[in-house]
Amino acid sequence: MSNILVTGGAGFIGSHTCVELLNAGYEVIIVDNFSNSNPMILDRIEKITNRKVKSFNCDIRDENTLEKIFKENKIDAVIHFAGLKSVSESCQNPLLYFDNNIVGTINLCKIMQKFSVKKLVFSSSATVYGDTSLPPYNENMPTGSVSNPYGRTKYFIEKILEDLYKSDNKFSIIILRYFNPIGAHESGLIGESPSGIPNNLMPYITQVAIGKLDHLTVFGNDYDTKDGSCIRDYIHVVDLAKGHLKALSKIMSSQGLDVYNLGTGKGYSVFELIKEFEIASGKKINYIVGERRSGDLPCVYADTTKAEEDLGFKAKFDLRKMCEDSFRWQTKNINGFEDNITL
């Protein structure tokens, strides 16, 4: 079975993808600098899969260390998650995001080319669609009208990868545009564990549910939607991880560059998500309604036709399952990976 290098493999989506790779029989090599993740997650991945994981504490901008990893390990393909992902932080410190996300990716691609590793799955985002099109978003819609530096890094990297493929068509590259991943592994051993106050909606809800945070602020209830709150396409992180295996299977057997949305094709409002979580958890979520946030679009959801037809990918889990698994993860890990729960 092939050896897959996973950058950012200790992160939220990366860790769940490593579990699916290991369960499918792949050998996994994790590269992570643990700037936004915890080394303890490696033990939990091994516990879930009953497989050993090779890992390296390495920033992908560290050319010498990354080159040594490629030199000393047989690598057949790369799944590239490593990157900073906070929209608000990117607005406060755009140079950090351009350096980390873009320079890191260029460095990775240079070393891949040097060692003739030319199969890559890249973790992009639906943010690249910007605000110029209406949902459902399909892969042929224009991109680049993004409102923050984080989204711009994803857009620029997509263009860099397109140019890389044009210059060397022995590459096989798939770009995956995620919508809104939530949920957790059903074991409760791995899940989303943000540092400090969460930036994303679901971990904020779960921390309110366990009393760690006092209340949730819903940013705006006067959008032109069915209940006035924003609508998003939520996808279970395990479904998302399985989408990467579908993409990997395609690049291992073909050359080319392609782009796919990974979502469910369904939109749920913030109020619908809160209600579903309350049913799944049995907890009442204390929330207030605040002002709209700058840059929030009223409605975002995917057209999933292309991924279904080309990759055979279709999300399996519904919103109730996403909420149940998120709550299980949070109740077992009040303080995230700092809680050394019995393995």
CSV table of C-alpha atoms in Angstrom, one decimal:
chain,number,residue,atom,x,y,z
A,1,MET,CA,0.0,0.0,0.0
A,2,SER,CA,1.1,3.6,-0.7
A,3,ASN,CA,2.9,5.9,1.7
A,4,ILE,CA,1.1,9.2,2.1
A,5,LEU,CA,2.6,12.3,3.6
A,6,VAL,CA,0.0,14.4,5.4
A,7,THR,CA,1.0,17.9,6.2
A,8,GLY,CA,-1.0,19.3,9.2
A,9,GLY,CA,-2.0,15.8,10.0
A,10,ALA,CA,-2.6,16.5,13.7
A,11,GLY,CA,-5.2,19.2,12.9
A,12,PHE,CA,-9.0,18.8,13.0
A,13,ILE,CA,-9.5,17.6,9.4
A,14,GLY,CA,-6.0,16.2,9.0
A,15,SER,CA,-6.4,13.9,12.0
A,16,HIS,CA,-9.7,12.5,10.8
A,17,THR,CA,-8.2,11.9,7.4
A,18,CYS,CA,-5.2,10.1,8.9
A,19,VAL,CA,-7.7,7.8,10.7
A,20,GLU,CA,-9.5,7.0,7.4
A,21,LEU,CA,-6.2,6.5,5.5
A,22,LEU,CA,-4.9,4.1,8.2
A,23,ASN,CA,-8.2,2.2,8.3
A,24,ALA,CA,-8.0,1.8,4.5
A,25,GLY,CA,-4.5,0.3,4.7
A,26,TYR,CA,-2.3,3.3,3.7
A,27,GLU,CA,1.0,4.0,5.5
A,28,VAL,CA,0.8,7.5,7.0
A,29,ILE,CA,3.6,10.0,7.6
A,30,ILE,CA,2.4,13.1,9.5
A,31,VAL,CA,4.3,16.4,9.3
A,32,ASP,CA,3.0,19.1,11.7
A,33,ASN,CA,4.5,21.9,13.7
A,34,PHE,CA,1.8,21.7,16.3
A,35,SER,CA,1.2,25.5,16.3
A,36,ASN,CA,-2.5,24.9,16.3
A,37,SER,CA,-2.8,21.3,17.3
A,38,ASN,CA,-1.6,18.9,20.1
A,39,PRO,CA,1.0,16.1,19.9
A,40,MET,CA,-1.3,14.0,22.1
A,41,ILE,CA,-3.6,13.5,19.1
A,42,LEU,CA,-1.0,11.1,17.6
A,43,ASP,CA,-1.7,8.6,20.5
A,44,ARG,CA,-5.4,8.9,19.9
A,45,ILE,CA,-5.1,8.2,16.2
A,46,GLU,CA,-3.1,5.1,17.0
A,47,LYS,CA,-5.7,4.1,19.6
A,48,ILE,CA,-8.6,4.4,17.1
A,49,THR,CA,-6.8,2.6,14.3
A,50,ASN,CA,-4.6,0.2,16.2
A,51,ARG,CA,-1.8,1.3,13.8
A,52,LYS,CA,1.5,3.1,14.4
A,53,VAL,CA,1.9,6.5,12.8
A,54,LYS,CA,5.2,8.0,11.8
A,55,SER,CA,5.3,11.7,12.6
A,56,PHE,CA,7.7,14.6,12.4
A,57,ASN,CA,7.5,18.0,14.2
A,58,CYS,CA,8.3,20.2,11.3
A,59,ASP,CA,7.2,23.5,9.8
A,60,ILE,CA,6.8,23.1,6.1
A,61,ARG,CA,8.7,26.4,5.6
A,62,ASP,CA,11.8,24.6,7.1
A,63,GLU,CA,13.3,23.5,3.8
A,64,ASN,CA,16.2,21.5,5.3
A,65,THR,CA,14.1,19.4,7.6
A,66,LEU,CA,11.3,18.8,5.1
A,67,GLU,CA,13.9,17.7,2.5
A,68,LYS,CA,15.4,15.3,5.0
A,69,ILE,CA,12.0,13.8,5.6
A,70,PHE,CA,11.5,13.3,1.8
A,71,LYS,CA,15.0,11.8,1.5
A,72,GLU,CA,14.6,9.3,4.3
A,73,ASN,CA,11.1,8.2,3.6
A,74,LYS,CA,9.5,6.7,0.5
A,75,ILE,CA,6.6,9.0,-0.3
A,76,ASP,CA,4.0,8.3,-3.0
A,77,ALA,CA,1.6,11.2,-2.5
A,78,VAL,CA,0.9,14.2,-0.4
A,79,ILE,CA,-2.3,15.5,1.2
A,80,HIS,CA,-1.6,19.1,2.2
A,81,PHE,CA,-3.6,20.5,5.1
A,82,ALA,CA,-0.9,22.6,6.9
A,83,GLY,CA,-2.0,26.2,7.1
A,84,LEU,CA,-3.3,28.9,9.4
A,85,LYS,CA,-7.1,29.3,9.2
A,86,SER,CA,-8.5,32.1,11.3
A,87,VAL,CA,-10.2,34.8,9.2
A,88,SER,CA,-10.0,37.4,12.0
A,89,GLU,CA,-6.3,36.7,12.7
A,90,SER,CA,-5.5,36.9,9.0
A,91,CYS,CA,-7.0,40.4,8.9
A,92,GLN,CA,-4.9,41.4,11.9
A,93,ASN,CA,-1.7,39.8,10.6
A,94,PRO,CA,-1.9,39.2,6.8
A,95,LEU,CA,1.9,38.8,6.4
A,96,LEU,CA,1.9,35.9,8.8
A,97,TYR,CA,-0.8,34.2,6.7
A,98,PHE,CA,0.9,34.9,3.3
A,99,ASP,CA,4.2,33.6,4.7
A,100,ASN,CA,2.9,30.5,6.5
A,101,ASN,CA,0.3,29.4,3.9
A,102,ILE,CA,1.7,30.5,0.6
A,103,VAL,CA,5.5,30.3,1.2
A,104,GLY,CA,5.0,27.0,3.0
A,105,THR,CA,3.1,25.5,0.0
A,106,ILE,CA,5.7,26.7,-2.5
A,107,ASN,CA,8.4,25.1,-0.3
A,108,LEU,CA,6.5,21.9,-0.2
A,109,CYS,CA,5.9,21.8,-3.9
A,110,LYS,CA,9.6,22.6,-4.7
A,111,ILE,CA,10.7,19.6,-2.6
A,112,MET,CA,8.0,17.4,-4.0
A,113,GLN,CA,9.3,18.3,-7.5
A,114,LYS,CA,12.9,17.6,-6.4
A,115,PHE,CA,12.0,14.1,-5.3
A,116,SER,CA,9.6,13.4,-8.1
A,117,VAL,CA,6.6,13.1,-5.8
A,118,LYS,CA,4.0,14.5,-8.1
A,119,LYS,CA,0.7,13.5,-6.6
A,120,LEU,CA,-1.0,16.1,-4.4
A,121,VAL,CA,-4.4,16.7,-2.8
A,122,PHE,CA,-4.8,20.3,-1.5
A,123,SER,CA,-7.1,21.5,1.2
A,124,SER,CA,-8.8,24.6,-0.2
A,125,SER,CA,-12.0,26.4,0.9
A,126,ALA,CA,-15.3,27.6,-0.4
A,127,THR,CA,-14.2,31.1,0.6
A,128,VAL,CA,-12.5,31.3,-2.8
A,129,TYR,CA,-15.9,31.8,-4.4
A,130,GLY,CA,-16.3,35.2,-2.7
A,131,ASP,CA,-19.5,37.2,-3.0
A,132,THR,CA,-19.9,37.5,-6.8
A,133,SER,CA,-22.0,34.3,-7.3
A,134,LEU,CA,-25.2,32.9,-5.9
A,135,PRO,CA,-25.6,29.4,-4.3
A,136,PRO,CA,-25.4,26.6,-5.0
A,137,TYR,CA,-21.7,27.1,-5.8
A,138,ASN,CA,-20.2,25.0,-8.6
A,139,GLU,CA,-16.6,24.5,-9.5
A,140,ASN,CA,-16.9,26.5,-12.8
A,141,MET,CA,-18.0,29.7,-11.0
A,142,PRO,CA,-15.5,32.6,-10.9
A,143,THR,CA,-13.2,32.7,-7.9
A,144,GLY,CA,-10.9,35.3,-6.3
A,145,SER,CA,-13.3,37.9,-5.0
A,146,VAL,CA,-12.4,37.1,-1.4
A,147,SER,CA,-12.9,39.4,1.5
A,148,ASN,CA,-10.0,38.4,3.8
A,149,PRO,CA,-6.3,37.4,3.7
A,150,TYR,CA,-7.0,33.8,4.7
A,151,GLY,CA,-9.3,33.3,1.7
A,152,ARG,CA,-6.8,35.1,-0.5
A,153,THR,CA,-4.1,32.6,0.5
A,154,LYS,CA,-6.3,29.7,-0.6
A,155,TYR,CA,-7.1,31.4,-3.9
A,156,PHE,CA,-3.4,32.2,-4.6
A,157,ILE,CA,-2.4,28.7,-3.8
A,158,GLU,CA,-5.0,27.3,-6.2
A,159,LYS,CA,-3.5,29.5,-8.9
A,160,ILE,CA,0.1,28.5,-8.0
A,161,LEU,CA,-0.9,24.8,-8.3
A,162,GLU,CA,-2.6,25.5,-11.7
A,163,ASP,CA,0.6,27.1,-13.0
A,164,LEU,CA,2.7,24.3,-11.5
A,165,TYR,CA,0.6,21.7,-13.4
A,166,LYS,CA,0.9,23.7,-16.7
A,167,SER,CA,4.6,23.7,-16.3
A,168,ASP,CA,4.9,20.0,-15.5
A,169,ASN,CA,1.9,17.9,-16.5
A,170,LYS,CA,3.4,14.8,-14.9
A,171,PHE,CA,1.7,16.2,-11.7
A,172,SER,CA,-1.6,14.9,-10.6
A,173,ILE,CA,-3.3,17.5,-8.4
A,174,ILE,CA,-6.8,17.7,-6.9
A,175,ILE,CA,-8.0,20.8,-5.1
A,176,LEU,CA,-10.8,20.2,-2.6
A,177,ARG,CA,-13.0,23.2,-1.7
A,178,TYR,CA,-14.5,22.5,1.7
A,179,PHE,CA,-17.7,24.0,3.0
A,180,ASN,CA,-18.3,23.9,6.8
A,181,PRO,CA,-16.8,20.8,8.5
A,182,ILE,CA,-18.3,20.0,11.9
A,183,GLY,CA,-18.7,16.8,14.0
A,184,ALA,CA,-16.0,14.5,15.4
A,185,HIS,CA,-15.0,10.9,15.4
A,186,GLU,CA,-17.7,8.8,17.0
A,187,SER,CA,-15.2,7.4,19.5
A,188,GLY,CA,-15.0,10.9,21.1
A,189,LEU,CA,-11.1,10.6,21.0
A,190,ILE,CA,-10.5,13.2,18.3
A,191,GLY,CA,-12.5,16.4,17.4
A,192,GLU,CA,-12.2,20.1,17.0
A,193,SER,CA,-10.1,21.6,19.8
A,194,PRO,CA,-9.6,25.4,19.1
A,195,SER,CA,-7.1,27.4,21.1
A,196,GLY,CA,-8.8,30.1,23.2
A,197,ILE,CA,-12.2,31.4,22.2
A,198,PRO,CA,-13.5,29.4,19.2
A,199,ASN,CA,-13.7,31.1,15.8
A,200,ASN,CA,-16.1,28.5,14.4
A,201,LEU,CA,-19.8,28.1,15.3
A,202,MET,CA,-20.0,24.4,16.4
A,203,PRO,CA,-17.2,24.4,19.0
A,204,TYR,CA,-18.7,27.7,20.4
A,205,ILE,CA,-22.1,25.9,20.7
A,206,THR,CA,-20.5,22.9,22.4
A,207,GLN,CA,-18.6,25.0,24.9
A,208,VAL,CA,-21.8,26.9,25.8
A,209,ALA,CA,-23.5,23.5,26.2
A,210,ILE,CA,-21.0,22.3,28.8
A,211,GLY,CA,-20.9,25.7,30.6
A,212,LYS,CA,-17.4,26.6,29.5
A,213,LEU,CA,-18.8,29.7,27.7
A,214,ASP,CA,-21.8,31.7,29.0
A,215,HIS,CA,-23.7,32.3,25.7
A,216,LEU,CA,-23.5,32.2,21.9
A,217,THR,CA,-23.9,35.4,19.8
A,218,VAL,CA,-25.8,34.9,16.6
A,219,PHE,CA,-24.5,37.5,14.2
A,220,GLY,CA,-27.6,38.9,12.6
A,221,ASN,CA,-31.2,37.7,12.4
A,222,ASP,CA,-32.3,40.0,9.5
A,223,TYR,CA,-30.8,38.3,6.5
A,224,ASP,CA,-33.0,37.5,3.5
A,225,THR,CA,-33.2,33.8,4.6
A,226,LYS,CA,-36.0,31.6,6.0
A,227,ASP,CA,-35.4,32.6,9.6
A,228,GLY,CA,-33.1,35.7,9.2
A,229,SER,CA,-29.9,33.9,10.2
A,230,CYS,CA,-27.1,32.9,7.8
A,231,ILE,CA,-27.3,29.5,6.0
A,232,ARG,CA,-24.3,27.2,5.6
A,233,ASP,CA,-23.5,23.8,4.2
A,234,TYR,CA,-22.4,21.7,7.2
A,235,ILE,CA,-20.5,18.5,6.4
A,236,HIS,CA,-19.4,15.8,8.9
A,237,VAL,CA,-15.6,15.8,9.3
A,238,VAL,CA,-15.6,12.0,8.8
A,239,ASP,CA,-17.4,12.4,5.5
A,240,LEU,CA,-14.9,15.1,4.5
A,241,ALA,CA,-12.0,12.8,5.4
A,242,LYS,CA,-13.5,10.1,3.2
A,243,GLY,CA,-13.7,12.6,0.4
A,244,HIS,CA,-9.9,12.9,0.6
A,245,LEU,CA,-9.5,9.1,0.1
A,246,LYS,CA,-11.7,9.4,-3.0
A,247,ALA,CA,-9.5,12.2,-4.3
A,248,LEU,CA,-6.3,10.2,-3.5
A,249,SER,CA,-7.6,7.2,-5.3
A,250,LYS,CA,-8.1,9.3,-8.4
A,251,ILE,CA,-4.7,11.0,-8.4
A,252,MET,CA,-2.9,7.7,-7.8
A,253,SER,CA,-4.3,6.4,-11.1
A,254,SER,CA,-4.3,9.4,-13.4
A,255,GLN,CA,-2.6,12.7,-14.2
A,256,GLY,CA,-4.2,16.1,-14.4
A,257,LEU,CA,-5.5,18.9,-12.3
A,258,ASP,CA,-9.1,19.1,-11.0
A,259,VAL,CA,-11.2,20.9,-8.5
A,260,TYR,CA,-14.1,19.5,-6.4
A,261,ASN,CA,-16.5,20.9,-3.8
A,262,LEU,CA,-16.9,18.8,-0.6
A,263,GLY,CA,-20.2,19.6,1.0
A,264,THR,CA,-23.7,18.0,1.4
A,265,GLY,CA,-25.5,20.3,-1.1
A,266,LYS,CA,-27.9,21.3,1.7
A,267,GLY,CA,-28.0,24.5,3.6
A,268,TYR,CA,-29.0,24.9,7.3
A,269,SER,CA,-29.5,28.2,9.2
A,270,VAL,CA,-27.7,29.1,12.4
A,271,PHE,CA,-31.0,28.8,14.3
A,272,GLU,CA,-31.7,25.4,12.7
A,273,LEU,CA,-28.2,24.2,13.8
A,274,ILE,CA,-28.9,25.4,17.3
A,275,LYS,CA,-32.2,23.6,17.5
A,276,GLU,CA,-30.8,20.4,16.1
A,277,PHE,CA,-27.9,20.5,18.6
A,278,GLU,CA,-30.4,21.0,21.5
A,279,ILE,CA,-32.3,17.9,20.4
A,280,ALA,CA,-29.1,15.9,20.0
A,281,SER,CA,-27.6,17.0,23.3
A,282,GLY,CA,-30.6,17.5,25.5
A,283,LYS,CA,-29.0,20.9,26.4
A,284,LYS,CA,-30.6,24.3,26.0
A,285,ILE,CA,-28.2,26.7,24.2
A,286,ASN,CA,-28.2,30.2,25.7
A,287,TYR,CA,-27.8,32.7,22.8
A,288,ILE,CA,-28.3,36.4,22.1
A,289,VAL,CA,-28.7,38.1,18.7
A,290,GLY,CA,-25.9,40.6,17.8
A,291,GLU,CA,-25.1,42.8,14.9
A,292,ARG,CA,-24.2,41.3,11.5
A,293,ARG,CA,-20.5,40.5,11.0
A,294,SER,CA,-18.7,42.2,8.2
A,295,GLY,CA,-18.1,39.8,5.3
A,296,ASP,CA,-20.7,37.2,6.2
A,297,LEU,CA,-22.7,36.0,3.2
A,298,PRO,CA,-26.4,35.3,3.8
A,299,CYS,CA,-26.4,31.8,2.1
A,300,VAL,CA,-23.6,29.4,1.2
A,301,TYR,CA,-24.0,25.8,0.0
A,302,ALA,CA,-22.4,23.5,-2.5
A,303,ASP,CA,-23.3,22.0,-5.8
A,304,THR,CA,-22.0,18.5,-5.2
A,305,THR,CA,-22.7,17.0,-8.6
A,306,LYS,CA,-19.1,17.0,-9.9
A,307,ALA,CA,-17.7,15.1,-6.8
A,308,GLU,CA,-20.6,12.6,-7.0
A,309,GLU,CA,-20.1,11.9,-10.7
A,310,ASP,CA,-16.2,12.0,-10.9
A,311,LEU,CA,-15.2,10.8,-7.5
A,312,GLY,CA,-18.2,8.8,-6.4
A,313,PHE,CA,-18.3,10.9,-3.3
A,314,LYS,CA,-21.6,11.6,-1.4
A,315,ALA,CA,-21.8,12.8,2.2
A,316,LYS,CA,-23.5,10.1,4.4
A,317,PHE,CA,-24.1,11.7,7.8
A,318,ASP,CA,-27.0,14.1,8.6
A,319,LEU,CA,-27.0,17.2,10.8
A,320,ARG,CA,-28.2,15.2,13.8
A,321,LYS,CA,-25.2,12.9,13.7
A,322,MET,CA,-22.9,15.9,13.3
A,323,CYS,CA,-24.4,17.4,16.5
A,324,GLU,CA,-24.3,14.2,18.4
A,325,ASP,CA,-20.7,13.5,17.6
A,326,SER,CA,-19.6,17.1,18.3
A,327,PHE,CA,-21.3,16.9,21.8
A,328,ARG,CA,-19.8,13.5,22.6
A,329,TRP,CA,-16.3,14.8,21.8
A,330,GLN,CA,-16.8,18.0,23.9
A,331,THR,CA,-18.2,16.2,27.0
A,332,LYS,CA,-15.3,13.7,26.9
A,333,ASN,CA,-12.8,16.4,26.4
A,334,ILE,CA,-13.9,19.5,28.5
A,335,ASN,CA,-10.5,21.1,27.9
A,336,GLY,CA,-9.7,19.5,24.5
A,337,PHE,CA,-6.6,17.4,24.2
A,338,GLU,CA,-5.3,18.8,27.5
A,339,ASP,CA,-7.7,16.3,29.1
A,340,ASN,CA,-5.7,13.1,29.3
A,341,ILE,CA,-8.7,10.8,29.0
A,342,THR,CA,-8.2,7.1,29.5
A,343,LEU,CA,-7.1,5.5,26.2
